[in-house]
Amino acid sequence: MSKRIETKTILAVTAIIVIVGGLIFKKRKQEEAEGCVFLLLFCSVVFCSLLPLLTLNATTFSVKITLPVWAIQSYDSYQAREYKTDEDCMALAIELSARNMQKGTGGPFGAAIFERSSDGTLSLYAIGTNRVTELNNSTLHGEMMAIQFAQKKRNNYTLKAQDGFPKYELFTSCSPCIQCLGACFWSGISRLVCGATKDDAEAIGFDEGPVFEASYEHLRETGIQTQFECLREQANKVLQDYAKSGVIYNP
Ligand SMILES: [Zn+2]
């Protein structure tokens, strides 16, 4: 909220208080009226003191990050599916990327984090879709969204379990850019599985930044398994479709 709107609000509230105070003063006995006017003045001071805090916190100093409505509405059905193989999990990440493109709610990228229990079973834990263009936020890539929602759900800054399980595996429809690779490093995931490649994304004009094999080697040394080109053809098809009319944004 701008300072201009904020000032207008304060003036409007003050005017209302003065008018109401005046009416009370006119209709009541003087002693009662004085009490009411004093209360009104006290409330107005408190309100005016808190207003900048309330409005600025709601806008300037906070960021609201949301999944698209269609993704929220579909989440229960995604969660009800059976996920047994890498292909099952990747199919969801690709489906998210395709629907995000079709619905016009961001770039052609999707990601999903699965929880692997000690007996090996997989269940969907969080999803993410690229929200860069719709929320005007260059950091909101699919992987970043999925990681943030997973950590919020787990109420922890890391997805790494103290005793090894459950493990969290991130499936992304396209190999991560430099930002998301860094986020994977910090996130506490145990495994990263990618669909389309860096070359596929860059072939349609995106710049994934300085991501090198040595970067992945470092991830593996810290215990994060990596796998590439899972359902690459299907994942790349979404990128190719997007390239026909979608916005290609870059640093
Ligand atoms: Zn990224």
Tab-separated table of C-alpha atoms and ligand atoms in Angstrom:
chain	number	residue	atom	x	y	z
A	1	MET	CA	0.000	0.000	0.000
A	2	SER	CA	1.394	3.386	-0.918
A	3	LYS	CA	1.978	6.251	1.492
A	4	ARG	CA	-0.694	8.213	-0.395
A	5	ILE	CA	-3.402	5.632	0.293
A	6	GLU	CA	-2.243	5.265	3.854
A	7	THR	CA	-2.549	9.018	4.494
A	8	LYS	CA	-6.006	9.060	2.932
A	9	THR	CA	-7.101	6.245	5.235
A	10	ILE	CA	-5.846	8.049	8.336
A	11	LEU	CA	-7.623	11.271	7.312
A	12	ALA	CA	-10.868	9.412	6.593
A	13	VAL	CA	-10.826	7.594	9.948
A	14	THR	CA	-10.001	10.809	11.805
A	15	ALA	CA	-12.888	12.610	10.051
A	16	ILE	CA	-15.308	9.825	10.982
A	17	ILE	CA	-14.160	9.953	14.604
A	18	VAL	CA	-14.620	13.740	14.779
A	19	ILE	CA	-18.118	13.538	13.248
A	20	VAL	CA	-19.234	10.674	15.509
A	21	GLY	CA	-17.704	12.430	18.510
A	22	GLY	CA	-19.557	15.612	17.613
A	23	LEU	CA	-22.898	13.801	17.311
A	24	ILE	CA	-22.426	12.094	20.674
A	25	PHE	CA	-21.503	15.386	22.284
A	26	LYS	CA	-24.658	16.961	20.888
A	27	LYS	CA	-27.096	14.241	21.992
A	28	ARG	CA	-25.816	13.172	25.397
A	29	LYS	CA	-25.364	14.812	28.738
A	30	GLN	CA	-22.075	16.638	28.946
A	31	GLU	CA	-20.426	14.203	31.438
A	32	GLU	CA	-21.287	11.057	29.409
A	33	ALA	CA	-20.318	12.750	26.173
A	34	GLU	CA	-16.918	13.725	27.476
A	35	GLY	CA	-16.252	10.079	28.416
A	36	CYS	CA	-17.270	8.847	24.950
A	37	VAL	CA	-15.203	11.470	23.174
A	38	PHE	CA	-12.183	10.580	25.307
A	39	LEU	CA	-12.627	6.879	24.407
A	40	LEU	CA	-12.936	7.730	20.717
A	41	LEU	CA	-9.801	9.852	20.813
A	42	PHE	CA	-7.913	7.075	22.588
A	43	CYS	CA	-9.049	4.514	19.964
A	44	SER	CA	-8.096	6.841	17.126
A	45	VAL	CA	-4.585	7.311	18.522
A	46	VAL	CA	-4.127	3.532	18.855
A	47	PHE	CA	-5.527	2.931	15.368
A	48	CYS	CA	-3.342	5.580	13.728
A	49	SER	CA	-0.266	4.231	15.524
A	50	LEU	CA	-0.878	0.667	14.330
A	51	LEU	CA	-2.021	1.468	10.798
A	52	PRO	CA	1.440	1.943	9.229
A	53	LEU	CA	2.608	-1.260	10.877
A	54	LEU	CA	-0.400	-3.241	9.666
A	55	THR	CA	-0.348	-1.930	6.098
A	56	LEU	CA	3.407	-2.114	5.612
A	57	ASN	CA	3.637	-5.613	7.048
A	58	ALA	CA	0.902	-6.736	4.708
A	59	THR	CA	2.653	-5.395	1.646
A	60	THR	CA	6.194	-4.076	1.666
A	61	PHE	CA	7.679	-6.475	4.184
A	62	SER	CA	5.976	-9.732	3.308
A	63	VAL	CA	5.743	-11.908	0.215
A	64	LYS	CA	2.769	-14.120	-0.509
A	65	ILE	CA	3.631	-17.271	-2.422
A	66	THR	CA	0.805	-19.467	-3.657
A	67	LEU	CA	0.266	-22.378	-5.984
A	68	PRO	CA	-2.187	-21.788	-8.839
A	69	VAL	CA	-5.820	-22.479	-7.932
A	70	TRP	CA	-6.027	-25.408	-10.369
A	71	ALA	CA	-3.053	-27.075	-8.643
A	72	ILE	CA	-4.571	-26.616	-5.192
A	73	GLN	CA	-7.878	-28.045	-6.414
A	74	SER	CA	-6.103	-31.045	-7.962
A	75	TYR	CA	-3.778	-31.794	-5.046
A	76	ASP	CA	-6.003	-34.401	-3.367
A	77	SER	CA	-6.307	-36.362	-6.599
A	78	TYR	CA	-2.544	-36.188	-7.133
A	79	GLN	CA	-1.982	-37.460	-3.622
A	80	ALA	CA	-4.431	-40.330	-4.094
A	81	ARG	CA	-2.426	-41.773	-6.992
A	82	GLU	CA	-0.090	-44.693	-6.601
A	83	TYR	CA	3.601	-43.899	-7.047
A	84	LYS	CA	5.869	-46.909	-7.372
A	85	THR	CA	8.504	-46.023	-9.950
A	86	ASP	CA	10.585	-42.985	-10.902
A	87	GLU	CA	8.458	-42.712	-14.019
A	88	ASP	CA	5.263	-42.500	-11.937
A	89	CYS	CA	6.729	-39.592	-9.973
A	90	MET	CA	8.201	-37.816	-12.983
A	91	ALA	CA	4.896	-38.116	-14.839
A	92	LEU	CA	3.343	-35.882	-12.171
A	93	ALA	CA	6.133	-33.277	-12.434
A	94	ILE	CA	5.651	-33.185	-16.210
A	95	GLU	CA	1.861	-32.998	-15.863
A	96	LEU	CA	2.298	-29.986	-13.556
A	97	SER	CA	4.595	-28.307	-16.085
A	98	ALA	CA	2.126	-28.901	-18.922
A	99	ARG	CA	-0.918	-27.681	-16.993
A	100	ASN	CA	0.979	-24.625	-15.790
A	101	MET	CA	1.677	-23.763	-19.401
A	102	GLN	CA	-1.877	-24.485	-20.580
A	103	LYS	CA	-3.464	-22.471	-17.768
A	104	GLY	CA	-1.055	-19.556	-18.241
A	105	THR	CA	-0.028	-19.557	-14.583
A	106	GLY	CA	3.754	-19.484	-15.096
A	107	GLY	CA	6.633	-20.999	-17.022
A	108	PRO	CA	6.631	-24.606	-18.350
A	109	PHE	CA	8.222	-26.181	-15.295
A	110	GLY	CA	6.845	-28.427	-12.562
A	111	ALA	CA	8.287	-30.262	-9.583
A	112	ALA	CA	7.110	-32.675	-6.922
A	113	ILE	CA	8.656	-33.922	-3.687
A	114	PHE	CA	7.944	-37.469	-2.574
A	115	GLU	CA	8.415	-38.957	0.851
A	116	ARG	CA	10.117	-42.334	0.933
A	117	SER	CA	9.495	-44.339	4.073
A	118	SER	CA	11.860	-46.964	5.481
A	119	ASP	CA	9.959	-49.775	3.720
A	120	GLY	CA	10.564	-48.057	0.365
A	121	THR	CA	7.030	-46.837	-0.272
A	122	LEU	CA	6.558	-43.434	-1.866
A	123	SER	CA	3.894	-40.839	-1.198
A	124	LEU	CA	3.428	-37.350	-2.553
A	125	TYR	CA	4.568	-34.686	-0.060
A	126	ALA	CA	4.564	-31.356	-1.928
A	127	ILE	CA	4.244	-29.909	-5.408
A	128	GLY	CA	5.557	-26.824	-7.139
A	129	THR	CA	4.930	-25.014	-10.380
A	130	ASN	CA	6.856	-22.132	-11.870
A	131	ARG	CA	5.203	-18.851	-10.786
A	132	VAL	CA	7.743	-16.327	-12.063
A	133	THR	CA	5.613	-14.428	-14.543
A	134	GLU	CA	2.304	-14.498	-12.674
A	135	LEU	CA	3.651	-13.492	-9.234
A	136	ASN	CA	6.429	-11.242	-10.599
A	137	ASN	CA	9.083	-13.106	-8.652
A	138	SER	CA	12.197	-14.352	-10.436
A	139	THR	CA	12.947	-16.894	-7.694
A	140	LEU	CA	9.704	-18.866	-7.968
A	141	HIS	CA	10.858	-21.774	-10.091
A	142	GLY	CA	9.068	-25.125	-9.735
A	143	GLU	CA	11.783	-26.642	-7.537
A	144	MET	CA	11.863	-23.593	-5.235
A	145	MET	CA	8.095	-23.773	-4.778
A	146	ALA	CA	8.108	-27.502	-3.983
A	147	ILE	CA	10.985	-27.141	-1.508
A	148	GLN	CA	9.349	-24.226	0.288
A	149	PHE	CA	5.982	-25.954	0.621
A	150	ALA	CA	7.644	-29.202	1.773
A	151	GLN	CA	9.677	-27.429	4.466
A	152	LYS	CA	6.642	-25.494	5.598
A	153	LYS	CA	4.646	-28.727	5.830
A	154	ARG	CA	7.454	-30.398	7.778
A	155	ASN	CA	7.872	-27.270	9.891
A	156	ASN	CA	11.636	-27.539	9.507
A	157	TYR	CA	14.341	-25.736	7.531
A	158	THR	CA	15.688	-29.044	6.285
A	159	LEU	CA	14.119	-32.151	4.799
A	160	LYS	CA	16.933	-34.290	6.149
A	161	ALA	CA	15.726	-36.643	8.877
A	162	GLN	CA	18.002	-37.174	11.864
A	163	ASP	CA	17.671	-40.956	11.759
A	164	GLY	CA	17.690	-41.323	7.966
A	165	PHE	CA	13.955	-41.751	7.306
A	166	PRO	CA	11.722	-40.585	5.857
A	167	LYS	CA	13.759	-39.427	2.896
A	168	TYR	CA	12.553	-36.760	0.486
A	169	GLU	CA	13.120	-37.031	-3.256
A	170	LEU	CA	12.674	-34.121	-5.647
A	171	PHE	CA	11.433	-34.790	-9.170
A	172	THR	CA	11.700	-31.861	-11.560
A	173	SER	CA	10.437	-31.692	-15.125
A	174	CYS	CA	13.696	-29.997	-16.171
A	175	SER	CA	17.239	-30.069	-14.797
A	176	PRO	CA	17.666	-27.254	-12.262
A	177	CYS	CA	19.092	-23.838	-13.010
A	178	ILE	CA	21.925	-22.432	-10.908
A	179	GLN	CA	19.480	-21.063	-8.318
A	180	CYS	CA	17.519	-24.282	-7.901
A	181	LEU	CA	20.642	-26.425	-7.822
A	182	GLY	CA	21.782	-24.299	-4.875
A	183	ALA	CA	18.378	-24.695	-3.237
A	184	CYS	CA	18.564	-28.484	-3.678
A	185	PHE	CA	21.971	-28.424	-1.968
A	186	TRP	CA	20.518	-26.619	1.056
A	187	SER	CA	17.115	-28.324	1.136
A	188	GLY	CA	17.957	-31.652	2.738
A	189	ILE	CA	16.572	-33.784	-0.096
A	190	SER	CA	18.137	-37.194	-0.517
A	191	ARG	CA	17.663	-37.516	-4.258
A	192	LEU	CA	17.209	-35.323	-7.326
A	193	VAL	CA	15.594	-36.746	-10.449
A	194	CYS	CA	15.416	-34.640	-13.619
A	195	GLY	CA	13.351	-34.916	-16.819
A	196	ALA	CA	14.371	-32.541	-19.618
A	197	THR	CA	18.007	-31.479	-19.712
A	198	LYS	CA	19.765	-28.128	-19.333
A	199	ASP	CA	20.385	-28.250	-23.086
A	200	ASP	CA	16.653	-28.754	-23.744
A	201	ALA	CA	15.777	-25.636	-21.723
A	202	GLU	CA	18.518	-23.583	-23.330
A	203	ALA	CA	17.499	-24.741	-26.809
A	204	ILE	CA	14.240	-22.777	-26.443
A	205	GLY	CA	16.006	-19.700	-25.067
A	206	PHE	CA	16.160	-20.082	-21.278
A	207	ASP	CA	19.538	-19.575	-19.599
A	208	GLU	CA	20.126	-22.065	-16.776
A	209	GLY	CA	23.308	-20.328	-15.634
A	210	PRO	CA	26.679	-21.820	-14.682
A	211	VAL	CA	25.631	-25.368	-13.789
A	212	PHE	CA	28.478	-27.837	-14.235
A	213	GLU	CA	29.014	-31.552	-13.781
A	214	ALA	CA	31.320	-30.624	-10.886
A	215	SER	CA	28.290	-29.011	-9.174
A	216	TYR	CA	26.402	-32.313	-9.314
A	217	GLU	CA	29.514	-34.148	-8.159
A	218	HIS	CA	29.522	-31.931	-5.073
A	219	LEU	CA	25.868	-32.729	-4.437
A	220	ARG	CA	26.607	-36.447	-4.632
A	221	GLU	CA	29.497	-36.055	-2.209
A	222	THR	CA	27.074	-34.571	0.310
A	223	GLY	CA	24.771	-37.567	-0.058
A	224	ILE	CA	22.259	-36.372	-2.667
A	225	GLN	CA	21.730	-38.975	-5.378
A	226	THR	CA	21.167	-37.642	-8.884
A	227	GLN	CA	19.443	-39.071	-11.926
A	228	PHE	CA	18.884	-37.498	-15.329
A	229	GLU	CA	16.704	-37.826	-18.421
A	230	CYS	CA	13.785	-39.585	-16.728
A	231	LEU	CA	10.951	-39.328	-19.296
A	232	ARG	CA	13.065	-36.702	-21.046
A	233	GLU	CA	11.097	-36.854	-24.298
A	234	GLN	CA	7.738	-36.084	-22.633
A	235	ALA	CA	9.301	-33.340	-20.514
A	236	ASN	CA	10.978	-31.739	-23.499
A	237	LYS	CA	7.704	-31.843	-25.456
A	238	VAL	CA	6.216	-29.366	-22.944
A	239	LEU	CA	9.187	-27.031	-23.451
A	240	GLN	CA	8.800	-27.261	-27.226
A	241	ASP	CA	5.075	-26.441	-26.990
A	242	TYR	CA	5.780	-23.493	-24.687
A	243	ALA	CA	8.404	-22.092	-27.065
A	244	LYS	CA	5.692	-21.480	-29.693
A	245	SER	CA	4.064	-18.657	-27.716
A	246	GLY	CA	5.304	-18.468	-24.131
A	247	VAL	CA	7.406	-15.732	-22.547
A	248	ILE	CA	11.098	-16.628	-22.405
A	249	TYR	CA	12.528	-14.661	-19.484
A	250	ASN	CA	16.179	-14.550	-18.504
A	251	PRO	CA	18.547	-12.722	-16.158
B	1	ZN	ZN	15.505	-22.793	-11.274
